[in-house]
Amino acid sequence: MFRLLAARGASTRPQLGEVLGLSRPTLSAAIAELEDAGLASKVGELQGALGRKASVYRPGLNAGHVIAVDAGSTHIRLRVSSIDRRLLHSRIYRLPSSQFFLGEEISRAVAEEVAAALAEADPAWGPLQAIGIALPARVVGPQGDAKATRQQAIFSCFEPPADIPVVLENNVNCAAVAEHSNGIAQDHETFAYVQIGFKIGMGIMLAGKLLRGRNGAAGEISHLAFPMANGMRPIPGEIEHYMGTEALMQRVVGEWPQSASAPPTDAADLMERAAGGDATARAHVERHAEDIGAIVASCVSMVDPGLVVLGGGLGANPLILPTVHEVANRLSYPVEVRTSSLGQDATVLGIEKLATEHAVNLILGEAKP
Amino acid sequence: MFRLLAARGASTRPQLGEVLGLSRPTLSAAIAELEDAGLASKVGELQGALGRKASVYRPGLNAGHVIAVDAGSTHIRLRVSSIDRRLLHSRIYRLPSSQFFLGEEISRAVAEEVAAALAEADPAWGPLQAIGIALPARVVGPQGDAKATRQQAIFSCFEPPADIPVVLENNVNCAAVAEHSNGIAQDHETFAYVQIGFKIGMGIMLAGKLLRGRNGAAGEISHLAFPMANGMRPIPGEIEHYMGTEALMQRVVGEWPQSASAPPTDAADLMERAAGGDATARAHVERHAEDIGAIVASCVSMVDPGLVVLGGGLGANPLILPTVHEVANRLSYPVEVRTSSLGQDATVLGIEKLATEHAVNLILGEAKP
DNA sequence: TTATTATGTTAGGCAGCCTAACAAAATTTT
DNA sequence: AAAATTTTGTTAGGCTGCCTAACATAATAA
């Protein structure tokens, strides 16, 4: 009941009853109980086409709020939101320098931004229930071996407020969650999100739940066996080097015809020239799209998600969509391919969703801090 | 309650109560109800170390039985079992010739074996509740597009008895189910089963449930992108040709030193010589194990199952285990690797498990025929 | 004004499960 | 052999969560 109210936001009793399949007396009793506990409060009335007005309820003051942080390689994005995901406050901070790995730089910036957000706190937001942080690192669950990952580095310079639970999740997984809750995959309970940019990664959503895996490594396609061919031996992590923008641009610049204009300076430049009709740029983009299509095909051959959403600096460009779709479907099994529509906010929206879910579980006593 | 009785087989009330967390009065009432419906019957008593004897119950006559068929490429294996998986009757039929694909040959043989099994039926078995058939083909669920697969070919010469529901499943998925219910993966709710032999395939079990995918293609690693390397373009289905025993033996024979004894005649011969210490055979097996390790690494990078069980003509050989384990863990993330222990019976045991589960769902009115 | 429709409340009941207490049947202790 | 202990099973009574039925309330439509 409360879970649904938190997920839907403002709702009337009939709306909740329809979803839950409960009778009106039951609904009234439940709402009364939630109001007594301060977990629901009436915020207005809704007039249907006919008949009496329905009261509209929202999570109450005691439901509180969460802080969601995208601890990215270049920016820290932070959102403070109510438990039903209304935005209360947001911040963006650009790191002085790009970070290859999660480390002290990022931890320090997160500490500052969270402190600033805490200073803005308004009593009307209710209590802070959780802090969610999306990390550019592998993250293991409570039963996993946290020492085997880099995830603890987020706490090197950042100490969360006492007694506030912290939710950690991999940033690509967060983006997948966001595509499901806010983005292009809202109509699919099962899909894969593939991120192609500086690094590569994948998030897998199965029946509405994130697949994490035993080591939090599900979707870590940076470790797909590559190169993989007769007579070759794969090298750990090599596919990320091959597919990442850095190696791509090296190949582009290396093969750029001397007769033509100066080679593109970065991936964005390359994509722009390809969009503008430059044949050389187009060919390189096409080639890269084929490689992305091959990765998608491997994903389909393994988990057959039915839908793959493309994101990341390169992946989110609609230019590559047709080729990725064509190659993936030719190599494996029918799969729909879509381009992400959330842009830079995907990750922070995803960790926000996970943080609010965790907060609801805590309030309902169904999870440990 | 009935579901648990079917899963456990003979059980006492206290045993069921402990698992379900129900009180003794509730248990008594439920058992009485099941006995009235003919779905449970007392089959004996069990004396503990101390205290009164406990009555032992089993699924009753009305619970009936199922027929499970492994419609394999070389053999048809059939088991008739009670709903709690006690073997009532079994048959094996060797096909006159190996079948590359599911077709009329297999369908005809299945028809004959099922007819023979039906003729053996004993009234004490109760009603036939379901026929399960494991197919060497992709199988889609009820909501999928059955016309896109070869699965309907099983019915070209075989017509199941009227009103008897038929459960179809891919044979590799069945083997995975069997490893979970009867085999080496009983202690893992999440794992992948990788079959390497004439063909290659994978079955993925997540939280105790088979991952099927949108097109029934989850685990169809025969369509992983291959070859996959800088400057190469993948070819659909090529990895199955490369990894299958046929191509392996071609390479082995082609590279066999002329000075030595005659090259091995088949994969079993190769493995035997490798086990016997033949250096050339060993090198080839080692090389193949590396390739299998690479595939396992790709699987781990995608779904991170924590455990991979190796099966199939080549995969089930313990000789390859160390190398597969070493390569997979070097290329990706920590994963345990085990060798299947079920042998040729894996598939039929798996489809038996699925058929009994379906039968229980039907009896409980939780599935459609 | 009256009819219709949707929302919300009151009253009463049923299903599923529980605990407490007791009865029955086995063992161990006296 | 009798008594105490332990486990299984039954009986009685009660609680929780939900339901339906009927009624009250408040809006629009006729």
PDB file of N, CA and C in Angstrom, chain A residues 138 188 202 204 206 211-221 223-234 236 242 287 290-291 294-295 298-299 301-304 306 330-331 333-334, chain B residues 138 188 202 204 206 211-221 223-234 236 242 287 290 294-295 298-299 301-304 306 330-331 333-334:
ATOM      1  N   ARG A 138      32.631  -1.551 -10.067  1.00  0.00           N
ATOM      2  CA  ARG A 138      31.817  -2.722  -9.766  1.00  0.00           C
ATOM      3  C   ARG A 138      31.360  -2.640  -8.316  1.00  0.00           C
ATOM      4  N   HIS A 188       8.895  -2.081 -21.035  1.00  0.00           N
ATOM      5  CA  HIS A 188       9.536  -3.407 -21.036  1.00  0.00           C
ATOM      6  C   HIS A 188      10.014  -3.751 -19.632  1.00  0.00           C
ATOM      7  N   MET A 202      27.259  -2.709 -19.408  1.00  0.00           N
ATOM      8  CA  MET A 202      25.892  -3.141 -19.695  1.00  0.00           C
ATOM      9  C   MET A 202      25.137  -3.303 -18.385  1.00  0.00           C
ATOM     10  N   ILE A 204      21.534  -5.179 -16.996  1.00  0.00           N
ATOM     11  CA  ILE A 204      20.515  -6.135 -17.435  1.00  0.00           C
ATOM     12  C   ILE A 204      19.335  -6.095 -16.482  1.00  0.00           C
ATOM     13  N   LEU A 206      15.803  -7.866 -15.691  1.00  0.00           N
ATOM     14  CA  LEU A 206      15.011  -9.066 -15.965  1.00  0.00           C
ATOM     15  C   LEU A 206      13.764  -9.033 -15.108  1.00  0.00           C
ATOM     16  N   LEU A 211      19.787  -7.435 -12.742  1.00  0.00           N
ATOM     17  CA  LEU A 211      20.637  -8.615 -12.558  1.00  0.00           C
ATOM     18  C   LEU A 211      22.006  -8.134 -12.095  1.00  0.00           C
ATOM     19  N   ARG A 212      22.409  -8.582 -10.904  1.00  0.00           N
ATOM     20  CA  ARG A 212      23.675  -8.108 -10.350  1.00  0.00           C
ATOM     21  C   ARG A 212      24.774  -9.150 -10.473  1.00  0.00           C
ATOM     22  N   GLY A 213      24.427 -10.396 -10.258  1.00  0.00           N
ATOM     23  CA  GLY A 213      25.429 -11.454 -10.344  1.00  0.00           C
ATOM     24  C   GLY A 213      26.173 -11.653  -9.048  1.00  0.00           C
ATOM     25  N   ARG A 214      26.892 -12.758  -8.982  1.00  0.00           N
ATOM     26  CA  ARG A 214      27.545 -13.172  -7.754  1.00  0.00           C
ATOM     27  C   ARG A 214      28.579 -12.157  -7.278  1.00  0.00           C
ATOM     28  N   ASN A 215      29.290 -11.518  -8.204  1.00  0.00           N
ATOM     29  CA  ASN A 215      30.335 -10.561  -7.846  1.00  0.00           C
ATOM     30  C   ASN A 215      29.958  -9.136  -8.241  1.00  0.00           C
ATOM     31  N   GLY A 216      28.667  -8.899  -8.464  1.00  0.00           N
ATOM     32  CA  GLY A 216      28.269  -7.594  -8.961  1.00  0.00           C
ATOM     33  C   GLY A 216      28.819  -7.329 -10.345  1.00  0.00           C
ATOM     34  N   ALA A 217      29.163  -8.408 -11.057  1.00  0.00           N
ATOM     35  CA  ALA A 217      29.826  -8.248 -12.351  1.00  0.00           C
ATOM     36  C   ALA A 217      28.893  -8.538 -13.531  1.00  0.00           C
ATOM     37  N   ALA A 218      27.627  -8.795 -13.270  1.00  0.00           N
ATOM     38  CA  ALA A 218      26.711  -9.014 -14.390  1.00  0.00           C
ATOM     39  C   ALA A 218      26.716  -7.772 -15.267  1.00  0.00           C
ATOM     40  N   GLY A 219      26.822  -7.967 -16.565  1.00  0.00           N
ATOM     41  CA  GLY A 219      26.849  -6.835 -17.482  1.00  0.00           C
ATOM     42  C   GLY A 219      28.209  -6.193 -17.635  1.00  0.00           C
ATOM     43  N   GLU A 220      29.227  -6.742 -17.016  1.00  0.00           N
ATOM     44  CA  GLU A 220      30.567  -6.162 -17.145  1.00  0.00           C
ATOM     45  C   GLU A 220      31.188  -6.608 -18.470  1.00  0.00           C
ATOM     46  N   ILE A 221      30.625  -6.110 -19.559  1.00  0.00           N
ATOM     47  CA  ILE A 221      31.046  -6.578 -20.874  1.00  0.00           C
ATOM     48  C   ILE A 221      32.451  -6.112 -21.231  1.00  0.00           C
ATOM     49  N   HIS A 223      34.799  -7.266 -19.956  1.00  0.00           N
ATOM     50  CA  HIS A 223      35.596  -8.484 -19.824  1.00  0.00           C
ATOM     51  C   HIS A 223      35.087  -9.631 -20.690  1.00  0.00           C
ATOM     52  N   LEU A 224      34.318  -9.306 -21.713  1.00  0.00           N
ATOM     53  CA  LEU A 224      33.995 -10.328 -22.710  1.00  0.00           C
ATOM     54  C   LEU A 224      35.300 -10.827 -23.327  1.00  0.00           C
ATOM     55  N   ALA A 225      35.326 -12.102 -23.678  1.00  0.00           N
ATOM     56  CA  ALA A 225      36.541 -12.652 -24.286  1.00  0.00           C
ATOM     57  C   ALA A 225      36.806 -11.952 -25.618  1.00  0.00           C
ATOM     58  N   PHE A 226      37.987 -11.337 -25.747  1.00  0.00           N
ATOM     59  CA  PHE A 226      38.350 -10.575 -26.946  1.00  0.00           C
ATOM     60  C   PHE A 226      39.858 -10.395 -26.972  1.00  0.00           C
ATOM     61  N   PRO A 227      40.523 -10.561 -28.074  1.00  0.00           N
ATOM     62  CA  PRO A 227      39.961 -11.052 -29.331  1.00  0.00           C
ATOM     63  C   PRO A 227      39.622 -12.532 -29.242  1.00  0.00           C
ATOM     64  N   MET A 228      38.640 -12.931 -30.024  1.00  0.00           N
ATOM     65  CA  MET A 228      38.144 -14.306 -29.975  1.00  0.00           C
ATOM     66  C   MET A 228      38.025 -14.784 -31.421  1.00  0.00           C
ATOM     67  N   ALA A 229      39.017 -15.543 -31.835  1.00  0.00           N
ATOM     68  CA  ALA A 229      39.010 -16.070 -33.199  1.00  0.00           C
ATOM     69  C   ALA A 229      39.962 -17.255 -33.261  1.00  0.00           C
ATOM     70  N   ASN A 230      39.847 -18.025 -34.303  1.00  0.00           N
ATOM     71  CA  ASN A 230      40.714 -19.180 -34.483  1.00  0.00           C
ATOM     72  C   ASN A 230      42.180 -18.741 -34.407  1.00  0.00           C
ATOM     73  N   GLY A 231      42.913 -19.340 -33.476  1.00  0.00           N
ATOM     74  CA  GLY A 231      44.325 -19.031 -33.370  1.00  0.00           C
ATOM     75  C   GLY A 231      44.648 -17.842 -32.497  1.00  0.00           C
ATOM     76  N   MET A 232      43.641 -17.199 -31.959  1.00  0.00           N
ATOM     77  CA  MET A 232      43.898 -16.041 -31.087  1.00  0.00           C
ATOM     78  C   MET A 232      43.575 -16.383 -29.639  1.00  0.00           C
ATOM     79  N   ARG A 233      44.220 -15.651 -28.744  1.00  0.00           N
ATOM     80  CA  ARG A 233      43.936 -15.850 -27.321  1.00  0.00           C
ATOM     81  C   ARG A 233      43.411 -14.539 -26.753  1.00  0.00           C
ATOM     82  N   PRO A 234      42.285 -14.595 -26.046  1.00  0.00           N
ATOM     83  CA  PRO A 234      41.711 -13.359 -25.487  1.00  0.00           C
ATOM     84  C   PRO A 234      42.621 -12.740 -24.437  1.00  0.00           C
ATOM     85  N   PRO A 236      42.467 -10.116 -21.050  1.00  0.00           N
ATOM     86  CA  PRO A 236      41.490  -9.549 -20.102  1.00  0.00           C
ATOM     87  C   PRO A 236      41.271  -8.063 -20.333  1.00  0.00           C
ATOM     88  N   TYR A 242      39.492  -1.747 -27.050  1.00  0.00           N
ATOM     89  CA  TYR A 242      39.188  -1.721 -28.485  1.00  0.00           C
ATOM     90  C   TYR A 242      37.957  -0.873 -28.774  1.00  0.00           C
ATOM     91  N   ARG A 287      31.670   1.321 -39.109  1.00  0.00           N
ATOM     92  CA  ARG A 287      32.481   0.194 -38.641  1.00  0.00           C
ATOM     93  C   ARG A 287      32.306  -0.005 -37.147  1.00  0.00           C
ATOM     94  N   GLU A 290      29.039  -1.531 -36.342  1.00  0.00           N
ATOM     95  CA  GLU A 290      29.049  -2.983 -36.571  1.00  0.00           C
ATOM     96  C   GLU A 290      29.599  -3.709 -35.357  1.00  0.00           C
ATOM     97  N   ASP A 291      30.679  -3.165 -34.801  1.00  0.00           N
ATOM     98  CA  ASP A 291      31.265  -3.797 -33.615  1.00  0.00           C
ATOM     99  C   ASP A 291      30.296  -3.762 -32.434  1.00  0.00           C
ATOM    100  N   ALA A 294      27.824  -6.365 -32.900  1.00  0.00           N
ATOM    101  CA  ALA A 294      28.337  -7.693 -32.550  1.00  0.00           C
ATOM    102  C   ALA A 294      28.235  -7.934 -31.046  1.00  0.00           C
ATOM    103  N   ILE A 295      28.547  -6.896 -30.264  1.00  0.00           N
ATOM    104  CA  ILE A 295      28.432  -7.034 -28.812  1.00  0.00           C
ATOM    105  C   ILE A 295      26.973  -7.247 -28.427  1.00  0.00           C
ATOM    106  N   SER A 298      26.022 -10.763 -29.064  1.00  0.00           N
ATOM    107  CA  SER A 298      26.477 -11.677 -28.021  1.00  0.00           C
ATOM    108  C   SER A 298      25.576 -11.597 -26.802  1.00  0.00           C
ATOM    109  N   CYS A 299      25.145 -10.397 -26.488  1.00  0.00           N
ATOM    110  CA  CYS A 299      24.224 -10.212 -25.368  1.00  0.00           C
ATOM    111  C   CYS A 299      22.915 -10.938 -25.630  1.00  0.00           C
ATOM    112  N   SER A 301      22.420 -13.446 -27.618  1.00  0.00           N
ATOM    113  CA  SER A 301      22.644 -14.891 -27.620  1.00  0.00           C
ATOM    114  C   SER A 301      22.718 -15.439 -26.201  1.00  0.00           C
ATOM    115  N   MET A 302      23.058 -14.606 -25.268  1.00  0.00           N
ATOM    116  CA  MET A 302      23.209 -15.072 -23.895  1.00  0.00           C
ATOM    117  C   MET A 302      21.923 -14.870 -23.102  1.00  0.00           C
ATOM    118  N   VAL A 303      21.344 -13.668 -23.130  1.00  0.00           N
ATOM    119  CA  VAL A 303      20.168 -13.411 -22.285  1.00  0.00           C
ATOM    120  C   VAL A 303      18.892 -13.116 -23.069  1.00  0.00           C
ATOM    121  N   ASP A 304      18.974 -12.933 -24.372  1.00  0.00           N
ATOM    122  CA  ASP A 304      17.788 -12.749 -25.213  1.00  0.00           C
ATOM    123  C   ASP A 304      16.788 -11.772 -24.593  1.00  0.00           C
ATOM    124  N   GLY A 306      15.173  -9.156 -25.749  1.00  0.00           N
ATOM    125  CA  GLY A 306      14.044  -8.646 -26.541  1.00  0.00           C
ATOM    126  C   GLY A 306      14.169  -7.168 -26.857  1.00  0.00           C
ATOM    127  N   ARG A 330      20.991  -9.867 -37.513  1.00  0.00           N
ATOM    128  CA  ARG A 330      21.554 -10.811 -38.467  1.00  0.00           C
ATOM    129  C   ARG A 330      22.379 -11.873 -37.752  1.00  0.00           C
ATOM    130  N   LEU A 331      23.120 -11.471 -36.725  1.00  0.00           N
ATOM    131  CA  LEU A 331      24.012 -12.415 -36.060  1.00  0.00           C
ATOM    132  C   LEU A 331      23.285 -13.321 -35.066  1.00  0.00           C
ATOM    133  N   TYR A 333      19.334 -13.240 -32.639  1.00  0.00           N
ATOM    134  CA  TYR A 333      17.892 -13.465 -32.610  1.00  0.00           C
ATOM    135  C   TYR A 333      17.156 -12.137 -32.576  1.00  0.00           C
ATOM    136  N   PRO A 334      15.851 -12.151 -32.873  1.00  0.00           N
ATOM    137  CA  PRO A 334      15.126 -10.877 -32.974  1.00  0.00           C
ATOM    138  C   PRO A 334      15.272 -10.020 -31.720  1.00  0.00           C
TER     139      PRO A 334
ATOM    140  N   ARG B 138      15.402 -24.621 -30.376  1.00  0.00           N
ATOM    141  CA  ARG B 138      14.963 -23.484 -29.570  1.00  0.00           C
ATOM    142  C   ARG B 138      13.466 -23.620 -29.309  1.00  0.00           C
ATOM    143  N   HIS B 188      23.248 -24.524  -5.454  1.00  0.00           N
ATOM    144  CA  HIS B 188      23.280 -23.183  -6.050  1.00  0.00           C
ATOM    145  C   HIS B 188      21.939 -22.865  -6.701  1.00  0.00           C
ATOM    146  N   MET B 202      23.953 -23.370 -23.831  1.00  0.00           N
ATOM    147  CA  MET B 202      24.046 -22.979 -22.429  1.00  0.00           C
ATOM    148  C   MET B 202      22.647 -22.868 -21.846  1.00  0.00           C
ATOM    149  N   ILE B 204      20.759 -21.146 -18.392  1.00  0.00           N
ATOM    150  CA  ILE B 204      21.030 -20.210 -17.303  1.00  0.00           C
ATOM    151  C   ILE B 204      19.936 -20.315 -16.253  1.00  0.00           C
ATOM    152  N   LEU B 206      18.643 -18.675 -12.813  1.00  0.00           N
ATOM    153  CA  LEU B 206      18.777 -17.501 -11.956  1.00  0.00           C
ATOM    154  C   LEU B 206      17.770 -17.597 -10.824  1.00  0.00           C
ATOM    155  N   LEU B 211      16.236 -19.081 -17.159  1.00  0.00           N
ATOM    156  CA  LEU B 211      16.125 -17.875 -17.982  1.00  0.00           C
ATOM    157  C   LEU B 211      15.849 -18.314 -19.411  1.00  0.00           C
ATOM    158  N   ARG B 212      14.716 -17.890 -19.957  1.00  0.00           N
ATOM    159  CA  ARG B 212      14.347 -18.339 -21.292  1.00  0.00           C
ATOM    160  C   ARG B 212      14.561 -17.263 -22.342  1.00  0.00           C
ATOM    161  N   GLY B 213      14.272 -16.023 -21.992  1.00  0.00           N
ATOM    162  CA  GLY B 213      14.455 -14.938 -22.944  1.00  0.00           C
ATOM    163  C   GLY B 213      13.247 -14.747 -23.843  1.00  0.00           C
ATOM    164  N   ARG B 214      13.232 -13.632 -24.524  1.00  0.00           N
ATOM    165  CA  ARG B 214      12.081 -13.229 -25.317  1.00  0.00           C
ATOM    166  C   ARG B 214      11.769 -14.227 -26.432  1.00  0.00           C
ATOM    167  N   ASN B 215      12.802 -14.801 -27.024  1.00  0.00           N
ATOM    168  CA  ASN B 215      12.618 -15.735 -28.140  1.00  0.00           C
ATOM    169  C   ASN B 215      13.005 -17.152 -27.757  1.00  0.00           C
ATOM    170  N   GLY B 216      13.068 -17.430 -26.465  1.00  0.00           N
ATOM    171  CA  GLY B 216      13.560 -18.740 -26.052  1.00  0.00           C
ATOM    172  C   GLY B 216      15.014 -18.942 -26.429  1.00  0.00           C
ATOM    173  N   ALA B 217      15.724 -17.839 -26.628  1.00  0.00           N
ATOM    174  CA  ALA B 217      17.094 -17.943 -27.126  1.00  0.00           C
ATOM    175  C   ALA B 217      18.130 -17.656 -26.045  1.00  0.00           C
ATOM    176  N   ALA B 218      17.718 -17.449 -24.819  1.00  0.00           N
ATOM    177  CA  ALA B 218      18.703 -17.227 -23.760  1.00  0.00           C
ATOM    178  C   ALA B 218      19.616 -18.443 -23.681  1.00  0.00           C
ATOM    179  N   GLY B 219      20.898 -18.221 -23.619  1.00  0.00           N
ATOM    180  CA  GLY B 219      21.849 -19.322 -23.553  1.00  0.00           C
ATOM    181  C   GLY B 219      22.198 -19.921 -24.897  1.00  0.00           C
ATOM    182  N   GLU B 220      21.694 -19.340 -25.983  1.00  0.00           N
ATOM    183  CA  GLU B 220      22.007 -19.876 -27.316  1.00  0.00           C
ATOM    184  C   GLU B 220      23.385 -19.374 -27.744  1.00  0.00           C
ATOM    185  N   ILE B 221      24.407 -19.857 -27.060  1.00  0.00           N
ATOM    186  CA  ILE B 221      25.752 -19.342 -27.300  1.00  0.00           C
ATOM    187  C   ILE B 221      26.290 -19.749 -28.666  1.00  0.00           C
ATOM    188  N   HIS B 223      25.294 -18.560 -31.119  1.00  0.00           N
ATOM    189  CA  HIS B 223      25.231 -17.321 -31.883  1.00  0.00           C
ATOM    190  C   HIS B 223      25.985 -16.176 -31.238  1.00  0.00           C
ATOM    191  N   LEU B 224      26.914 -16.501 -30.364  1.00  0.00           N
ATOM    192  CA  LEU B 224      27.833 -15.454 -29.893  1.00  0.00           C
ATOM    193  C   LEU B 224      28.588 -14.897 -31.088  1.00  0.00           C
ATOM    194  N   ALA B 225      28.911 -13.615 -31.034  1.00  0.00           N
ATOM    195  CA  ALA B 225      29.651 -13.000 -32.141  1.00  0.00           C
ATOM    196  C   ALA B 225      31.028 -13.657 -32.258  1.00  0.00           C
ATOM    197  N   PHE B 226      31.318 -14.230 -33.421  1.00  0.00           N
ATOM    198  CA  PHE B 226      32.583 -14.938 -33.655  1.00  0.00           C
ATOM    199  C   PHE B 226      32.810 -15.060 -35.151  1.00  0.00           C
ATOM    200  N   PRO B 227      33.975 -14.843 -35.670  1.00  0.00           N
ATOM    201  CA  PRO B 227      35.140 -14.340 -34.944  1.00  0.00           C
ATOM    202  C   PRO B 227      34.961 -12.878 -34.566  1.00  0.00           C
ATOM    203  N   MET B 228      35.598 -12.489 -33.483  1.00  0.00           N
ATOM    204  CA  MET B 228      35.440 -11.134 -32.967  1.00  0.00           C
ATOM    205  C   MET B 228      36.841 -10.619 -32.656  1.00  0.00           C
ATOM    206  N   ALA B 229      37.348  -9.799 -33.554  1.00  0.00           N
ATOM    207  CA  ALA B 229      38.692  -9.243 -33.362  1.00  0.00           C
ATOM    208  C   ALA B 229      38.830  -8.027 -34.268  1.00  0.00           C
ATOM    209  N   ASN B 230      39.832  -7.227 -33.998  1.00  0.00           N
ATOM    210  CA  ASN B 230      40.078  -6.041 -34.803  1.00  0.00           C
ATOM    211  C   ASN B 230      40.207  -6.435 -36.279  1.00  0.00           C
ATOM    212  N   GLY B 231      39.359  -5.852 -37.110  1.00  0.00           N
ATOM    213  CA  GLY B 231      39.432  -6.120 -38.535  1.00  0.00           C
ATOM    214  C   GLY B 231      38.637  -7.323 -38.995  1.00  0.00           C
ATOM    215  N   MET B 232      37.993  -8.020 -38.077  1.00  0.00           N
ATOM    216  CA  MET B 232      37.199  -9.193 -38.481  1.00  0.00           C
ATOM    217  C   MET B 232      35.721  -8.889 -38.332  1.00  0.00           C
ATOM    218  N   ARG B 233      34.934  -9.613 -39.112  1.00  0.00           N
ATOM    219  CA  ARG B 233      33.482  -9.472 -39.003  1.00  0.00           C
ATOM    220  C   ARG B 233      32.890 -10.813 -38.584  1.00  0.00           C
ATOM    221  N   PRO B 234      32.053 -10.821 -37.560  1.00  0.00           N
ATOM    222  CA  PRO B 234      31.468 -12.089 -37.098  1.00  0.00           C
ATOM    223  C   PRO B 234      30.576 -12.714 -38.156  1.00  0.00           C
ATOM    224  N   PRO B 236      27.273 -15.426 -38.499  1.00  0.00           N
ATOM    225  CA  PRO B 236      26.230 -16.035 -37.670  1.00  0.00           C
ATOM    226  C   PRO B 236      26.473 -17.534 -37.469  1.00  0.00           C
ATOM    227  N   TYR B 242      33.095 -23.726 -35.028  1.00  0.00           N
ATOM    228  CA  TYR B 242      34.471 -23.715 -34.540  1.00  0.00           C
ATOM    229  C   TYR B 242      34.640 -24.592 -33.302  1.00  0.00           C
ATOM    230  N   ARG B 287      44.144 -26.700 -25.826  1.00  0.00           N
ATOM    231  CA  ARG B 287      43.745 -25.554 -26.651  1.00  0.00           C
ATOM    232  C   ARG B 287      42.227 -25.403 -26.653  1.00  0.00           C
ATOM    233  N   GLU B 290      40.993 -24.010 -23.470  1.00  0.00           N
ATOM    234  CA  GLU B 290      41.171 -22.557 -23.415  1.00  0.00           C
ATOM    235  C   GLU B 290      40.010 -21.844 -24.097  1.00  0.00           C
ATOM    236  N   ALA B 294      37.266 -19.310 -22.569  1.00  0.00           N
ATOM    237  CA  ALA B 294      36.937 -17.979 -23.087  1.00  0.00           C
ATOM    238  C   ALA B 294      35.426 -17.794 -23.166  1.00  0.00           C
ATOM    239  N   ILE B 295      34.736 -18.832 -23.610  1.00  0.00           N
ATOM    240  CA  ILE B 295      33.275 -18.742 -23.673  1.00  0.00           C
ATOM    241  C   ILE B 295      32.698 -18.590 -22.271  1.00  0.00           C
ATOM    242  N   SER B 298      33.101 -15.076 -21.151  1.00  0.00           N
ATOM    243  CA  SER B 298      32.093 -14.180 -21.713  1.00  0.00           C
ATOM    244  C   SER B 298      30.775 -14.330 -20.967  1.00  0.00           C
ATOM    245  N   CYS B 299      30.451 -15.559 -20.627  1.00  0.00           N
ATOM    246  CA  CYS B 299      29.232 -15.801 -19.853  1.00  0.00           C
ATOM    247  C   CYS B 299      29.300 -15.110 -18.505  1.00  0.00           C
ATOM    248  N   SER B 301      31.120 -12.552 -17.687  1.00  0.00           N
ATOM    249  CA  SER B 301      31.101 -11.104 -17.878  1.00  0.00           C
ATOM    250  C   SER B 301      29.688 -10.591 -18.110  1.00  0.00           C
ATOM    251  N   MET B 302      28.839 -11.450 -18.582  1.00  0.00           N
ATOM    252  CA  MET B 302      27.475 -11.021 -18.901  1.00  0.00           C
ATOM    253  C   MET B 302      26.525 -11.292 -17.735  1.00  0.00           C
ATOM    254  N   VAL B 303      26.531 -12.501 -17.195  1.00  0.00           N
ATOM    255  CA  VAL B 303      25.543 -12.815 -16.143  1.00  0.00           C
ATOM    256  C   VAL B 303      26.171 -13.119 -14.788  1.00  0.00           C
ATOM    257  N   ASP B 304      27.473 -13.278 -14.704  1.00  0.00           N
ATOM    258  CA  ASP B 304      28.172 -13.473 -13.419  1.00  0.00           C
ATOM    259  C   ASP B 304      27.458 -14.487 -12.531  1.00  0.00           C
ATOM    260  N   GLY B 306      28.494 -17.117 -10.865  1.00  0.00           N
ATOM    261  CA  GLY B 306      29.148 -17.646  -9.672  1.00  0.00           C
ATOM    262  C   GLY B 306      29.529 -19.109  -9.790  1.00  0.00           C
ATOM    263  N   ARG B 330      40.862 -15.910 -15.119  1.00  0.00           N
ATOM    264  CA  ARG B 330      41.851 -14.918 -15.532  1.00  0.00           C
ATOM    265  C   ARG B 330      41.223 -13.843 -16.397  1.00  0.00           C
ATOM    266  N   LEU B 331      40.303 -14.253 -17.281  1.00  0.00           N
ATOM    267  CA  LEU B 331      39.720 -13.297 -18.223  1.00  0.00           C
ATOM    268  C   LEU B 331      38.617 -12.440 -17.606  1.00  0.00           C
ATOM    269  N   TYR B 333      35.719 -12.706 -13.995  1.00  0.00           N
ATOM    270  CA  TYR B 333      35.496 -12.528 -12.561  1.00  0.00           C
ATOM    271  C   TYR B 333      35.418 -13.890 -11.885  1.00  0.00           C
ATOM    272  N   PRO B 334      35.547 -13.909 -10.556  1.00  0.00           N
ATOM    273  CA  PRO B 334      35.608 -15.205  -9.873  1.00  0.00           C
ATOM    274  C   PRO B 334      34.401 -16.093 -10.196  1.00  0.00           C
TER     275      PRO B 334
END
